[in-house]
Backbone as a printed PyTorch tensor [residue, N CA C, xyz], in Angstrom:
tensor([[[  5.0430, -17.0700,  91.6460],
         [  4.7690, -16.8510,  93.3370],
         [  6.0150, -17.4760,  93.2000]],

        [[  6.7330, -16.6490,  94.6090],
         [  8.3470, -17.0180,  95.1160],
         [  8.5330, -18.3870,  95.9140]],

        [[  6.9960, -18.7040,  96.3950],
         [  7.1220, -19.6190,  97.2970],
         [  6.7540, -21.2630,  96.6500]],

        [[  6.5810, -20.6450,  95.5940],
         [  6.0140, -22.2770,  94.2290],
         [  7.2220, -22.8080,  94.1050]],

        [[  7.8100, -23.2280,  94.9440],
         [  9.7930, -24.1910,  94.3500],
         [  9.3400, -25.0160,  94.8170]],

        [[ 10.1870, -26.2630,  93.7380],
         [  9.6060, -27.4880,  94.5310],
         [ 10.4730, -27.6780,  95.3380]],

        [[ 11.2670, -27.3520,  96.3820],
         [ 11.5120, -27.9430,  97.4810],
         [ 10.1650, -27.3140,  98.8410]],

        [[ 10.3000, -25.5480,  98.6970],
         [  8.7990, -25.4020,  99.5810],
         [  7.5420, -26.2550,  99.5400]],

        [[  7.3560, -27.0700,  98.0130],
         [  5.9970, -27.5800,  98.1590],
         [  6.2400, -28.9560,  98.1490]],

        [[  7.7490, -29.0910,  98.0140],
         [  7.6130, -31.5640,  98.2060],
         [  7.8520, -31.0370,  99.6420]],

        [[  7.9310, -30.1400, 100.5660],
         [  7.3670, -30.4450, 102.1830],
         [  6.1840, -30.8890, 102.9540]],

        [[  5.3600, -29.8970, 101.6820],
         [  4.1330, -30.6420, 102.1990],
         [  3.2950, -31.5140, 101.6130]],

        [[  3.9590, -31.7480, 100.5590],
         [  3.5150, -33.5120,  99.6420],
         [  4.7980, -33.4760,  98.5030]],

        [[  5.0730, -34.8270,  98.7570],
         [  6.0370, -35.0260,  97.9400],
         [  5.1330, -35.0360,  96.1800]],

        [[  4.0990, -35.5810,  96.6400],
         [  3.2910, -35.7080,  95.0850],
         [  3.1470, -34.2640,  94.2530]],

        [[  2.9190, -33.4480,  94.9040],
         [  3.1830, -31.9540,  94.8370],
         [  3.9770, -31.4060,  94.2680]],

        [[  5.2990, -31.7180,  95.3460],
         [  6.8490, -31.1730,  94.8970],
         [  7.1300, -31.7070,  93.5230]],

        [[  6.7430, -33.1340,  92.7360],
         [  7.4060, -33.3010,  91.6780],
         [  6.5310, -32.3460,  90.5330]],

        [[  5.2780, -32.6800,  90.9410],
         [  4.2010, -31.9840,  89.8530],
         [  4.7830, -30.2740,  89.8350]],

        [[  5.2760, -29.4770,  90.7550],
         [  6.1280, -28.5300,  90.8000],
         [  7.2060, -28.6640,  90.2860]],

        [[  7.6510, -29.4470,  90.2670],
         [  9.1520, -29.6600,  89.5400],
         [  8.9720, -29.5180,  87.8920]],

        [[  7.9980, -30.4390,  87.4130],
         [  7.0920, -30.2950,  86.2820],
         [  7.4090, -29.1290,  85.5960]],

        [[  6.1030, -28.4260,  86.8860],
         [  5.7750, -26.9420,  86.2550],
         [  6.5690, -26.4280,  85.7260]],

        [[  7.7010, -26.1990,  86.5440],
         [  8.9390, -25.3750,  86.7760],
         [ 10.1110, -25.3000,  85.0700]],

        [[ 10.0600, -27.2820,  85.1220],
         [ 10.4820, -27.2470,  83.8300],
         [  9.9940, -26.7910,  82.4700]],

        [[  8.9140, -26.8200,  82.3800],
         [  7.6640, -26.7300,  81.2650],
         [  7.9020, -24.9530,  81.1170]],

        [[  7.7450, -23.9120,  82.2950],
         [  8.1680, -22.9690,  82.3300],
         [  9.3470, -22.4570,  81.7890]],

        [[ 10.5130, -23.2860,  81.9980],
         [ 11.8800, -22.9450,  81.1930],
         [ 11.5480, -23.4730,  80.2140]],

        [[ 10.7610, -24.3630,  79.4530],
         [ 11.1160, -24.8350,  78.7300],
         [ 10.4140, -23.8300,  77.5020]],

        [[  9.1720, -23.4420,  77.9200],
         [  8.2890, -21.9070,  77.4590],
         [  9.2650, -20.8600,  76.8330]],

        [[ 10.0720, -20.5470,  77.9700],
         [ 10.5820, -19.4110,  77.8040],
         [ 11.7010, -19.7230,  76.7410]],

        [[ 12.6900, -21.0340,  76.7750],
         [ 13.6500, -21.3230,  75.7950],
         [ 12.8270, -20.9610,  74.2950]],

        [[ 11.9620, -22.0430,  74.6370],
         [ 11.0040, -21.8170,  73.2530],
         [ 10.8000, -20.5050,  72.1440]],

        [[ 10.2950, -19.6980,  72.9600],
         [  9.9640, -18.4790,  72.7190],
         [ 11.4910, -17.4600,  72.4130]],

        [[ 12.3610, -18.1450,  72.4940],
         [ 13.6520, -17.4260,  72.3670],
         [ 14.3480, -17.9360,  70.9910]],

        [[ 13.8080, -19.4990,  70.8560],
         [ 14.8720, -20.3610,  70.2230],
         [ 13.9250, -20.4890,  68.7640]],

        [[ 12.4130, -20.5030,  68.5320],
         [ 11.6960, -20.6460,  67.7770],
         [ 11.6930, -19.6520,  66.5610]],

        [[ 11.9640, -18.7200,  66.8470],
         [ 12.3510, -17.6890,  65.9110],
         [ 13.6210, -17.7260,  65.1880]],

        [[ 14.6460, -17.8600,  65.8000],
         [ 15.5370, -18.3000,  65.0610],
         [ 15.3630, -19.5160,  64.1900]],

        [[ 15.0100, -20.4920,  64.3990],
         [ 14.4880, -21.8470,  64.0920],
         [ 13.8290, -21.2710,  62.5360]],

        [[ 12.7430, -20.5970,  62.8980],
         [ 12.1180, -20.3510,  61.6460],
         [ 12.9500, -19.4480,  60.7870]],

        [[ 13.4600, -18.6700,  61.1590],
         [ 15.2030, -17.5930,  59.9900],
         [ 16.0040, -18.6150,  59.4990]],

        [[ 16.1250, -19.4340,  60.1480],
         [ 17.3520, -20.5030,  60.3310],
         [ 16.8380, -21.4730,  58.6280]],

        [[ 15.4650, -22.2320,  59.0110],
         [ 14.8800, -22.7580,  57.6980],
         [ 14.4870, -22.0150,  57.0930]],

        [[ 14.0080, -20.5030,  56.5440],
         [ 14.4440, -19.6600,  55.5850],
         [ 15.2940, -19.3590,  54.9630]],

        [[ 16.6320, -19.3980,  55.7630],
         [ 17.7570, -18.8440,  54.9070],
         [ 18.2150, -20.4430,  54.5930]],

        [[ 17.7340, -21.4190,  54.9740],
         [ 18.2450, -22.7740,  54.4830],
         [ 17.6300, -23.1200,  53.0450]],

        [[ 16.4690, -22.3870,  52.9440],
         [ 15.2370, -22.6770,  51.6420],
         [ 15.7190, -21.4610,  50.5920]],

        [[ 16.2980, -20.1860,  50.8250],
         [ 16.7430, -19.5850,  50.1960],
         [ 18.2120, -20.3780,  49.8170]],

        [[ 18.8150, -20.6620,  50.8180],
         [ 20.1050, -20.9870,  49.8450],
         [ 20.2510, -22.6280,  49.1480]],

        [[ 19.0940, -22.9290,  49.4340],
         [ 18.5380, -24.3290,  48.3350],
         [ 18.5490, -23.9080,  47.0630]],

        [[ 17.7850, -22.5330,  47.4380],
         [ 16.8370, -22.1180,  45.6510],
         [ 18.1610, -21.4290,  44.9050]],

        [[ 19.2330, -20.8590,  45.7050],
         [ 20.3580, -20.0180,  45.0450],
         [ 21.4040, -21.4580,  44.6920]],

        [[ 21.4590, -22.0090,  45.3100],
         [ 22.5830, -23.7100,  45.0580],
         [ 21.8620, -24.0610,  43.5790]],

        [[ 20.5020, -24.2820,  43.9730],
         [ 19.7560, -25.3240,  42.8280],
         [ 20.0170, -23.8690,  41.6710]],

        [[ 19.6600, -23.1940,  41.2380],
         [ 20.0090, -21.7790,  40.5430],
         [ 21.4210, -21.7330,  39.8900]],

        [[ 22.2510, -21.8430,  40.8340],
         [ 24.0280, -22.1450,  40.4180],
         [ 23.7300, -23.1280,  39.7710]],

        [[ 23.6560, -24.4890,  40.1900],
         [ 24.0640, -25.8120,  39.2380],
         [ 23.2360, -25.6050,  38.0580]],

        [[ 22.2020, -24.6950,  37.7090],
         [ 21.4220, -24.9570,  36.3260],
         [ 22.4070, -23.8490,  35.5710]],

        [[ 23.0020, -23.1430,  36.1190],
         [ 24.2110, -21.7590,  35.0770],
         [ 25.2320, -22.3580,  35.4900]],

        [[ 25.4880, -23.1810,  35.9640],
         [ 26.7480, -24.3730,  35.7080],
         [ 26.5660, -25.3920,  34.7770]],

        [[ 25.3560, -25.9680,  34.9060],
         [ 25.2810, -26.9730,  33.3860],
         [ 25.0420, -25.8810,  31.9000]],

        [[ 24.7520, -24.4070,  32.3660],
         [ 24.6370, -23.8860,  31.0800],
         [ 25.9250, -23.5910,  31.0440]],

        [[ 26.8400, -22.7530,  31.6540],
         [ 28.1150, -22.5160,  31.1900],
         [ 28.9630, -23.6660,  30.5570]],

        [[ 28.5800, -24.9980,  31.1320],
         [ 29.4600, -25.9130,  30.4950],
         [ 28.9220, -26.2110,  29.2130]],

        [[ 27.7550, -26.2520,  28.8500],
         [ 27.2670, -25.8220,  27.5080],
         [ 28.0200, -25.1150,  26.4090]],

        [[ 28.0380, -24.2440,  26.9220],
         [ 28.3690, -23.1460,  26.2000],
         [ 30.4170, -23.5670,  26.1660]],

        [[ 30.9910, -23.4370,  27.1940],
         [ 32.2490, -23.7860,  27.0290],
         [ 32.5320, -25.1000,  25.9240]],

        [[ 31.3470, -26.0480,  25.9120],
         [ 31.8270, -26.8650,  25.2370],
         [ 31.4900, -25.9940,  23.7310]],

        [[ 30.3760, -25.3750,  23.6410],
         [ 30.6370, -25.1520,  22.3130],
         [ 31.7420, -24.1150,  21.9470]],

        [[ 32.1910, -23.3550,  22.7420],
         [ 33.3800, -22.4150,  22.5400],
         [ 34.4990, -23.4150,  22.1560]],

        [[ 34.5520, -24.1130,  22.9990],
         [ 35.6950, -25.4610,  22.5610],
         [ 35.7520, -26.1070,  21.1770]],

        [[ 34.7310, -26.3380,  20.7680],
         [ 34.0890, -27.1970,  19.6820],
         [ 34.4830, -25.9480,  18.1130]],

        [[ 34.1240, -24.8440,  18.7580],
         [ 34.2360, -23.6430,  17.7090],
         [ 35.8320, -23.4830,  17.3450]],

        [[ 36.4980, -23.5950,  18.3790],
         [ 37.9600, -22.8670,  18.6900],
         [ 39.2990, -24.1100,  17.9770]],

        [[ 38.2570, -25.6520,  18.1570],
         [ 39.0840, -26.3260,  17.6500],
         [ 38.6910, -25.9630,  16.0200]],

        [[ 37.4090, -25.8720,  15.8010],
         [ 36.7850, -25.8560,  13.9920],
         [ 37.8310, -24.7610,  13.7070]],

        [[ 37.9690, -23.4500,  14.2320],
         [ 38.6800, -22.4770,  13.8120],
         [ 39.9110, -22.9550,  13.4020]],

        [[ 40.6310, -23.5450,  14.5080],
         [ 42.2890, -23.8550,  14.6140],
         [ 42.4190, -24.9060,  13.0320]],

        [[ 41.6990, -26.1720,  13.1090],
         [ 41.6970, -26.6080,  11.2900],
         [ 41.3520, -25.7660,  10.7200]],

        [[ 41.1540, -24.7120,  10.4420],
         [ 40.5090, -24.5860,   9.1180],
         [ 41.4980, -23.3470,   9.1710]],

        [[ 42.4470, -22.6950,   9.9390],
         [ 43.4280, -21.7450,   9.8300],
         [ 44.4030, -23.0580,   9.5770]],

        [[ 44.9030, -24.0510,   9.7050],
         [ 45.7090, -25.0140,   9.2780],
         [ 45.5770, -25.5430,   7.9720]],

        [[ 44.2060, -25.9230,   7.4520],
         [ 44.1120, -25.7900,   6.1860],
         [ 43.7970, -24.7310,   5.3990]],

        [[ 43.8900, -23.5830,   5.4690],
         [ 43.8950, -22.3960,   4.9400],
         [ 45.9380, -22.1160,   4.6100]],

        [[ 46.2540, -22.3180,   5.8190],
         [ 47.7400, -22.4300,   5.2810],
         [ 48.1230, -23.0510,   4.7100]],

        [[ 47.8700, -24.7640,   4.7310],
         [ 48.4990, -25.6230,   3.7590],
         [ 47.5600, -25.1600,   2.2100]],

        [[ 46.6520, -24.5210,   1.9230],
         [ 45.9160, -24.6440,   0.8250],
         [ 47.2090, -23.4930,   0.5050]],

        [[ 47.4150, -21.8980,   1.2570],
         [ 48.1680, -20.6880,   1.0590],
         [ 49.4430, -21.4570,   0.2940]],

        [[ 50.4130, -22.7270,   1.1160],
         [ 51.5020, -23.0070,   0.5850],
         [ 51.2470, -23.1620,  -0.4890]],

        [[ 50.2790, -24.3280,  -0.7280],
         [ 50.1280, -25.3600,  -2.0190],
         [ 50.1410, -23.9540,  -2.9930]],

        [[ 49.4280, -23.1190,  -2.8390],
         [ 49.1580, -21.7390,  -4.0790],
         [ 50.3390, -21.3520,  -4.4330]],

        [[ 50.7540, -20.8170,  -3.5510],
         [ 52.3220, -20.5050,  -3.8570],
         [ 53.1440, -21.3180,  -3.9850]],

        [[ 52.9990, -22.5070,  -4.2980],
         [ 54.1220, -23.4990,  -4.5970],
         [ 53.6660, -23.6740,  -6.1830]],

        [[ 52.3020, -23.8960,  -6.6180],
         [ 51.9560, -23.6840,  -8.0310],
         [ 52.0600, -22.7060,  -8.9840]],

        [[ 52.0170, -21.2300,  -8.2670],
         [ 52.4390, -20.0830,  -8.8230],
         [ 53.5750, -19.8160,  -9.1410]],

        [[ 54.6100, -20.4420,  -8.3890],
         [ 55.8290, -20.8040,  -8.2090],
         [ 56.3830, -22.0120,  -9.9900]],

        [[ 55.4300, -22.7990,  -9.3690],
         [ 55.8870, -23.4770, -10.7650],
         [ 55.3380, -23.2830, -12.2450]],

        [[ 53.8320, -22.6070, -12.2620],
         [ 53.2300, -21.7560, -13.0570],
         [ 54.2280, -20.7800, -14.0140]],

        [[ 55.2270, -20.2250, -12.8670],
         [ 55.8090, -18.9720, -13.4000],
         [ 56.9730, -19.6750, -14.0490]],

        [[ 57.5130, -20.6890, -13.2830],
         [ 59.0210, -21.4760, -13.9570],
         [ 58.3850, -22.4840, -15.1610]],

        [[ 57.1820, -22.6860, -15.5670],
         [ 56.7080, -23.4330, -16.7350],
         [ 56.9930, -22.3300, -17.8480]],

        [[ 55.9570, -20.9220, -17.4110],
         [ 55.9520, -19.9700, -18.7540],
         [ 57.2160, -19.7630, -19.1700]],

        [[ 58.0780, -19.3330, -17.8110],
         [ 59.4410, -19.4560, -18.5900],
         [ 59.8610, -20.1690, -19.7220]],

        [[ 60.0030, -21.7340, -18.9620],
         [ 60.2060, -22.6820, -19.9230],
         [ 59.2800, -22.7530, -21.5520]],

        [[ 58.6340, -22.0940, -21.7040],
         [ 57.9990, -22.2390, -22.5510],
         [ 58.2620, -21.0960, -23.7600]],

        [[ 58.5040, -20.0160, -23.0290],
         [ 58.6150, -18.9180, -24.0320],
         [ 60.1720, -18.8370, -23.8500]]])
């Protein structure tokens, strides 16, 4: 009703004017609520999905760290084994050379 304004009703009764102002405020609140509440729900659902994805990411990162640590350990073991192999090869070559020289001395 266009005549139901706080000013117009306040001219008739001060208490009714205050009540009219309250009714207008509630009407504005209801309109805003109808517009904002679906957006709040959408935001809440998006935040829940984000939290679930972040939890999944944390779990994947933890698994990745385990695998990366394993790979680092295997790389160290590989490098140590290669170093030992090279040392053994050098020793074997030296021993073969010594054996060959010893054979020449004996013959």
